[in-house]
Amino acid sequence: QVQLVESGGGLVQAGGALRLSCAASGSIFRINAMDWYRQAPGKQRELVATITSGASTNYADSVKGRFTISRDNAKNTVYLQMNSLKPEDTAVYYCNAGVLTSTKTGLEVWGQGTLVTVSS
């Protein structure tokens, strides 16, 4: 029953900002690392940012200094604040979480994706 539900995507002008949210729900005992990926049409899915349960973060070089990943453990939610957006940021953004349930260990759960379009 574990699900990740993403929101916050949309259309913005270059230089604008968006904040993506991804809320986990279901029978969750613990969430370990949470990640944001993105995939542009015809391109391979790439890791954008990751955050551990202890709030350590890593970013792809292409977004470093512009994007910020954060999490609210009480809400089982991860965020991606995207500033200074560029047309090359256009992609479907997916969240991913490593989830522990009462019956499963190390379950990987993916969100459905949310489309971010940055116009020039």
mmCIF file of C-alpha atoms in Angstrom, residues 39-102:
data_model
loop_
_atom_site.group_PDB
_atom_site.id
_atom_site.type_symbol
_atom_site.label_atom_id
_atom_site.label_comp_id
_atom_site.label_asym_id
_atom_site.label_seq_id
_atom_site.Cartn_x
_atom_site.Cartn_y
_atom_site.Cartn_z
ATOM 1 C CA GLN A 39 13.978 12.088 -17.320
ATOM 2 C CA ALA A 40 13.741 14.211 -20.427
ATOM 3 C CA PRO A 41 12.178 12.800 -23.608
ATOM 4 C CA GLY A 42 14.603 10.455 -25.323
ATOM 5 C CA LYS A 43 17.063 10.703 -22.463
ATOM 6 C CA GLN A 44 18.121 8.363 -19.703
ATOM 7 C CA ARG A 45 16.745 8.922 -16.244
ATOM 8 C CA GLU A 46 19.295 10.708 -14.097
ATOM 9 C CA LEU A 47 19.722 11.291 -10.408
ATOM 10 C CA VAL A 48 19.177 14.926 -9.498
ATOM 11 C CA ALA A 49 19.465 14.991 -5.725
ATOM 12 C CA THR A 50 19.439 12.676 -2.764
ATOM 13 C CA ILE A 51 18.923 13.122 0.952
ATOM 14 C CA THR A 52 19.561 10.583 3.668
ATOM 15 C CA SER A 53 17.547 10.013 6.801
ATOM 16 C CA GLY A 54 20.178 12.091 8.579
ATOM 17 C CA ALA A 55 19.673 14.965 6.098
ATOM 18 C CA SER A 56 22.967 14.584 4.258
ATOM 19 C CA THR A 57 22.538 15.721 0.664
ATOM 20 C CA ASN A 58 24.116 15.252 -2.735
ATOM 21 C CA TYR A 59 23.364 16.948 -6.037
ATOM 22 C CA ALA A 60 24.078 16.457 -9.675
ATOM 23 C CA ASP A 61 26.612 18.969 -10.938
ATOM 24 C CA SER A 62 24.057 20.379 -13.348
ATOM 25 C CA VAL A 63 21.770 21.538 -10.530
ATOM 26 C CA LYS A 64 24.238 22.257 -7.760
ATOM 27 C CA GLY A 65 23.752 25.728 -6.360
ATOM 28 C CA ARG A 66 20.277 26.051 -7.872
ATOM 29 C CA PHE A 67 18.301 23.160 -6.388
ATOM 30 C CA THR A 68 17.806 22.269 -2.745
ATOM 31 C CA ILE A 69 16.479 18.966 -1.474
ATOM 32 C CA SER A 70 14.938 18.755 1.982
ATOM 33 C CA ARG A 71 12.655 16.471 3.946
ATOM 34 C CA ASP A 72 10.074 16.614 6.667
ATOM 35 C CA ASN A 73 10.197 13.292 8.446
ATOM 36 C CA ALA A 74 7.036 13.984 10.428
ATOM 37 C CA LYS A 75 5.153 14.292 7.140
ATOM 38 C CA ASN A 76 7.105 11.603 5.274
ATOM 39 C CA THR A 77 7.663 14.202 2.601
ATOM 40 C CA VAL A 78 10.632 15.221 0.493
ATOM 41 C CA TYR A 79 10.883 18.543 -1.314
ATOM 42 C CA LEU A 80 12.912 19.864 -4.191
ATOM 43 C CA GLN A 81 13.230 23.628 -4.369
ATOM 44 C CA MET A 82 14.286 24.546 -7.888
ATOM 45 C CA ASN A 83 15.557 28.059 -8.485
ATOM 46 C CA SER A 84 17.045 29.743 -11.536
ATOM 47 C CA LEU A 85 15.422 27.193 -13.788
ATOM 48 C CA LYS A 86 16.818 26.624 -17.249
ATOM 49 C CA PRO A 87 15.189 25.107 -20.335
ATOM 50 C CA GLU A 88 17.474 22.109 -19.968
ATOM 51 C CA ASP A 89 15.789 21.375 -16.634
ATOM 52 C CA THR A 90 12.651 20.403 -18.537
ATOM 53 C CA ALA A 91 11.848 16.807 -17.660
ATOM 54 C CA VAL A 92 9.534 14.528 -15.774
ATOM 55 C CA TYR A 93 10.709 14.524 -12.194
ATOM 56 C CA TYR A 94 10.336 11.376 -10.113
ATOM 57 C CA CYS A 95 10.820 10.853 -6.425
ATOM 58 C CA ASN A 96 12.181 7.643 -5.008
ATOM 59 C CA ALA A 97 12.321 6.375 -1.468
ATOM 60 C CA GLY A 98 13.869 3.456 0.319
ATOM 61 C CA VAL A 99 11.103 2.225 2.579
ATOM 62 C CA LEU A 100 10.911 -0.279 5.391
ATOM 63 C CA THR A 101 7.557 -1.816 6.244
ATOM 64 C CA SER A 102 6.548 -4.345 8.853
#
